[in-house]
mmCIF file of C-alpha atoms in Angstrom:
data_model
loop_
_atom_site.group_PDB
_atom_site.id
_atom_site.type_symbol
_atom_site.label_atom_id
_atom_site.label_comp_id
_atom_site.label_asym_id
_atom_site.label_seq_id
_atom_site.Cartn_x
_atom_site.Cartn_y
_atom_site.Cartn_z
ATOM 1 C CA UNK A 1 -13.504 81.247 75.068
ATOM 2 C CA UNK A 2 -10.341 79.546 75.137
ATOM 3 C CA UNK A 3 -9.048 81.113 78.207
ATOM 4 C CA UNK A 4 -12.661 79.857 79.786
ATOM 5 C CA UNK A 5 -11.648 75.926 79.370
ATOM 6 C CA UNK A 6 -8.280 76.294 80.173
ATOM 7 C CA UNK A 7 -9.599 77.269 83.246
ATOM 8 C CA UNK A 8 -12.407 74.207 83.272
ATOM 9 C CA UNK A 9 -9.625 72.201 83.219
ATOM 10 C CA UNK A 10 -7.348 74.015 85.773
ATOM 11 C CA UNK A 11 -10.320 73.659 88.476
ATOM 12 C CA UNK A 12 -11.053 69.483 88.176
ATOM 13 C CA UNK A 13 -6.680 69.172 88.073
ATOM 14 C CA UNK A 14 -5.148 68.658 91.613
ATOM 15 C CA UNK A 15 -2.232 71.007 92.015
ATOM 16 C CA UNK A 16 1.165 68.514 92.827
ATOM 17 C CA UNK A 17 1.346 69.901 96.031
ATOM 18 C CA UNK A 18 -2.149 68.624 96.702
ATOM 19 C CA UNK A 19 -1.646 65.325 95.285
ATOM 20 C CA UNK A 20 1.672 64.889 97.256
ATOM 21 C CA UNK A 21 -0.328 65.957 100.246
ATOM 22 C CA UNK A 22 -3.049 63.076 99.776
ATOM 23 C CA UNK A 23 -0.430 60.619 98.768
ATOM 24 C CA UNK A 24 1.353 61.516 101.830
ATOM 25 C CA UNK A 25 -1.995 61.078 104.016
ATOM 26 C CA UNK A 26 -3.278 58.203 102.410
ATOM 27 C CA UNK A 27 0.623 55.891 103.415
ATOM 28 C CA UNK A 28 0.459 57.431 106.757
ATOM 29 C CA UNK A 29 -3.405 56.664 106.740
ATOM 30 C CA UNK A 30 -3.949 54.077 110.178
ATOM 31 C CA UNK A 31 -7.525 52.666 111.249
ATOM 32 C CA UNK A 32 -6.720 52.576 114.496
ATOM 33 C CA UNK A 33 -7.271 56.543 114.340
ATOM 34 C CA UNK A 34 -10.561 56.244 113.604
ATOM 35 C CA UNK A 35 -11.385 53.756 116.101
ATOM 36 C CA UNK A 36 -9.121 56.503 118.557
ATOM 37 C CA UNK A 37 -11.300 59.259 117.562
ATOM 38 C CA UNK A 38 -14.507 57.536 117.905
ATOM 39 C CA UNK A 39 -13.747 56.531 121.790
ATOM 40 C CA UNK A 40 -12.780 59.953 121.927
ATOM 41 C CA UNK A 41 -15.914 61.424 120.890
ATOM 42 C CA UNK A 42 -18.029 58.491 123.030
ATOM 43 C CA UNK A 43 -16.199 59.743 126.005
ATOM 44 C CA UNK A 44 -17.061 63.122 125.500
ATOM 45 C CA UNK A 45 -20.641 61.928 124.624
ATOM 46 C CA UNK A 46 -20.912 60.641 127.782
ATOM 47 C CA UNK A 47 -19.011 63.753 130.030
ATOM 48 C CA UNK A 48 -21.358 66.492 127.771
ATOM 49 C CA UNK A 49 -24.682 64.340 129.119
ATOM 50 C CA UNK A 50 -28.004 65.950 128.585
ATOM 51 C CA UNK A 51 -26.630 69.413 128.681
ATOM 52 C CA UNK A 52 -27.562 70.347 125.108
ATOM 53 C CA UNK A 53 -28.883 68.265 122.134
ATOM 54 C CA UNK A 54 -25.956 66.023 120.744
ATOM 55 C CA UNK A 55 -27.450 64.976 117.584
ATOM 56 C CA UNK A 56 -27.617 61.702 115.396
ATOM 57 C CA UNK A 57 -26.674 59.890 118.930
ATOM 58 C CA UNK A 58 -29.109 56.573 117.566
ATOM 59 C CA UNK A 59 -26.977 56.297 114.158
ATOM 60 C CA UNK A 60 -25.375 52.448 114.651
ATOM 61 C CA UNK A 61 -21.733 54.319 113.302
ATOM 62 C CA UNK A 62 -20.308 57.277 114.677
ATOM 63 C CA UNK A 63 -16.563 58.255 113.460
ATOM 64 C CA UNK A 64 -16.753 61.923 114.658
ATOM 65 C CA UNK A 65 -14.631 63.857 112.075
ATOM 66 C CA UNK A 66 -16.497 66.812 113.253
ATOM 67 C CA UNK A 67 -18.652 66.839 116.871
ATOM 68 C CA UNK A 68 -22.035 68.205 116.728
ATOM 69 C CA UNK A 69 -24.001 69.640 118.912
ATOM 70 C CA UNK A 70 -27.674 71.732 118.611
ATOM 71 C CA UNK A 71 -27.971 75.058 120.791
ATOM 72 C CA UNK A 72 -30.340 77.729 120.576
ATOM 73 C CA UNK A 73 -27.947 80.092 120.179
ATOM 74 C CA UNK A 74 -25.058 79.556 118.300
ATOM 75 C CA UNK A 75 -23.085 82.972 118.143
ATOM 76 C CA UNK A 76 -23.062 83.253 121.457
ATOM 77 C CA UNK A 77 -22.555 79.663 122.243
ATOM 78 C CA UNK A 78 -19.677 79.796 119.743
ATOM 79 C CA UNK A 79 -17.842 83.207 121.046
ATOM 80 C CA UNK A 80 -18.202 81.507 124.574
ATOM 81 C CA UNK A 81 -16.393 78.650 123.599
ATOM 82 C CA UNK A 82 -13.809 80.276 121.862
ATOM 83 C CA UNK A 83 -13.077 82.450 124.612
ATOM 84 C CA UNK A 84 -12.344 79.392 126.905
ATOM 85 C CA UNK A 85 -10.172 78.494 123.864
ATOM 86 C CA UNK A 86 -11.904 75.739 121.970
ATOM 87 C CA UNK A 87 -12.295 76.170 118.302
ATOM 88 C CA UNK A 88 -16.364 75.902 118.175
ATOM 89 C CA UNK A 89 -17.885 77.109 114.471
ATOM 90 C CA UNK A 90 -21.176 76.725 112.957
ATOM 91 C CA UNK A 91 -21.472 75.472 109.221
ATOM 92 C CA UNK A 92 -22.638 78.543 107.231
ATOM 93 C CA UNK A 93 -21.956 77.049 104.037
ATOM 94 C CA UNK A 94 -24.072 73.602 104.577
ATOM 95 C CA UNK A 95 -27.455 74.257 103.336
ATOM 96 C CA UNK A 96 -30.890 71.753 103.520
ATOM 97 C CA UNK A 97 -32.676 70.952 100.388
ATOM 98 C CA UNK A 98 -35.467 73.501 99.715
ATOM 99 C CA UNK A 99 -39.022 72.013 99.065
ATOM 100 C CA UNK A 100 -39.615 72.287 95.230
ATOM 101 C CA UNK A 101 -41.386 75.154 94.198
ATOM 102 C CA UNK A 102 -44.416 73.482 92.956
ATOM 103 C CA UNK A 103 -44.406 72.184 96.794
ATOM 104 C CA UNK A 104 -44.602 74.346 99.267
ATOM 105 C CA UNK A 105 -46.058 71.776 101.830
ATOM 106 C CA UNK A 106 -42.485 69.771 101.761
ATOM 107 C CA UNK A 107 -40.572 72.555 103.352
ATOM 108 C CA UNK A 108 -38.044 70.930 105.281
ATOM 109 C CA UNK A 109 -38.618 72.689 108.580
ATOM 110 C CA UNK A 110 -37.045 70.638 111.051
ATOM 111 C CA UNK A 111 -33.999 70.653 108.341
ATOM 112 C CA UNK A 112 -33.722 74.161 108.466
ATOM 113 C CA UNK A 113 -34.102 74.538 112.290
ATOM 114 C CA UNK A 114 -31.018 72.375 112.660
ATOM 115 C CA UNK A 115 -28.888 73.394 110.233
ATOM 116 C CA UNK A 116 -29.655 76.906 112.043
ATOM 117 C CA UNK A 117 -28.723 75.677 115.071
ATOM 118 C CA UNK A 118 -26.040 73.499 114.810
ATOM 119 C CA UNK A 119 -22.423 74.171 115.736
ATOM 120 C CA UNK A 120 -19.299 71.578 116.066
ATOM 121 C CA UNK A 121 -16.619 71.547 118.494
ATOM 122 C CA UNK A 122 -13.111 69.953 118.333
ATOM 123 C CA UNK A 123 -13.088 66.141 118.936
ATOM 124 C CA UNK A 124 -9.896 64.338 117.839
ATOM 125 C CA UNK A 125 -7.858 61.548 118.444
ATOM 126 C CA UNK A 126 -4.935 63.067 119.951
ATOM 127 C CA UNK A 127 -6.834 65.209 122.229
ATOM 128 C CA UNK A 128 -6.176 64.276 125.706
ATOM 129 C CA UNK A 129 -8.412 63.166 128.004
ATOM 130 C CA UNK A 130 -8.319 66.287 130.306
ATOM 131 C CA UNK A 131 -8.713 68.473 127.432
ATOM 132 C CA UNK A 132 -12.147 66.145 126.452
ATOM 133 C CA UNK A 133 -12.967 66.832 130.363
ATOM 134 C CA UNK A 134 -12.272 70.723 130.040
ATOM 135 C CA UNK A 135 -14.829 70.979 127.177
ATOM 136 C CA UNK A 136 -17.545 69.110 128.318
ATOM 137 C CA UNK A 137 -17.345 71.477 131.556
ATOM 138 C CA UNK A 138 -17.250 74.075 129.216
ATOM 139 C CA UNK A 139 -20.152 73.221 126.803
ATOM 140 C CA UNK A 140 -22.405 72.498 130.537
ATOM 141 C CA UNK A 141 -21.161 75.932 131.678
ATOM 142 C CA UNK A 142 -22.397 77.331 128.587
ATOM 143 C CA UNK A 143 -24.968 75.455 128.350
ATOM 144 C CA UNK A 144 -26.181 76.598 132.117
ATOM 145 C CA UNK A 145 -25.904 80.434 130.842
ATOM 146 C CA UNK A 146 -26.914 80.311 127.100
ATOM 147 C CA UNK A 147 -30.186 78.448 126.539
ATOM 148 C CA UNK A 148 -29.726 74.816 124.886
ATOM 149 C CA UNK A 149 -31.564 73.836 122.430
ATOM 150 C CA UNK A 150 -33.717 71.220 123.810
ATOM 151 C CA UNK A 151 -35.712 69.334 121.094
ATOM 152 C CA UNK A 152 -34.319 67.432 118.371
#
C-alpha cells in the first residue's frame, strides 16, 4: 500500500525537467504568435475552400493549435497526406460523451460521426506561406480522389 501512494504522488508531481520546460515556454511565451498562427490558419481557410468540411468555421475565436478538418475517410485521407509529407493524424484518444444508460434516446450521433471523421493537419505560425499553399493543393487533390465528407 505504501508503494501505491508513493506513486499517487509521483503522477500529480512535475518532473524538473518538465517544470524547466514550462518555465522556459511560458518567458519565451509572445501573443503575437497566436495572432501569427491564427492568420495562418485563416489563410489556409480560405486556399482549402469548400473542398472538404472545415469545421467550427462560425465560432467568433479561432487560435488553431491544431487544424481540423471532416473527411469521410480518414485513413486514407491521412496516409495520402503523409505521403505528400504533411503530418495529418486523426484523434483516437478524444472520445464524445455517451448518452446515459437510462437514455438511450440522447445518443450523441452527430458527436460520434465527427469525432469518427475528423482528422487535423499542421497549421503553425512559422509555416511559410508556400508550404500553407502546398497543403491546401494537397487536401483539394485528396479531396478530388478520396470522398469528403460533405455535411457537418
Amino acid at each position: 500500500a505504501a508503494s501505491g501512494n508513493a506513486n499517487a504522488k509521483i503522477r500529480f508531481r512535475p518532473s524538473a525537467t518538465m517544470l524547466w520546460l514550462m518555465n522556459r515556454r511560458l518567458a519565451r511565451f509572445e501573443l503575437s504568435q497566436i495572432d501569427q498562427r491564427r492568420m495562418k490558419g485563416e489563410t489556409l481557410t480560405r486556399l482549402i475552400g469548400d473542398a472538404v468540411v472545415l469545421p467550427a468555421q462560425a465560432n467568433a475565436h479561432h487560435d488553431y493549435w491544431v487544424y481540423p478538418l471532416l473527411v469521410s475517410k480518414p485513413k486514407k485521407f491521412i496516409d495520402a497526406l503523409r505521403a505528400e509529407g504533411f503530418d495529418a493524424a486523426d484523434l483516437p484518444r478524444s472520445q464524445h460523451i455517451a448518452e446515459p444508460a437510462d437514455r438511450p434516446e440522447l445518443k450523441p450521433a452527430t458527436a460520434a460521426a465527427v469525432m469518427r471523421d475528423l482528422i487535423v493537419v499542421p497549421c503553425y505560425d512559422t509555416m511559410p506561406d508556400r508550404e500553407l499553399e502546398r497543403l491546401a493543393a494537397v487536401v483539394k487533390k485528396v479531396a478530388a480522389t478520396v470522398p469528403a465528407r460533405k455535411e457537418q
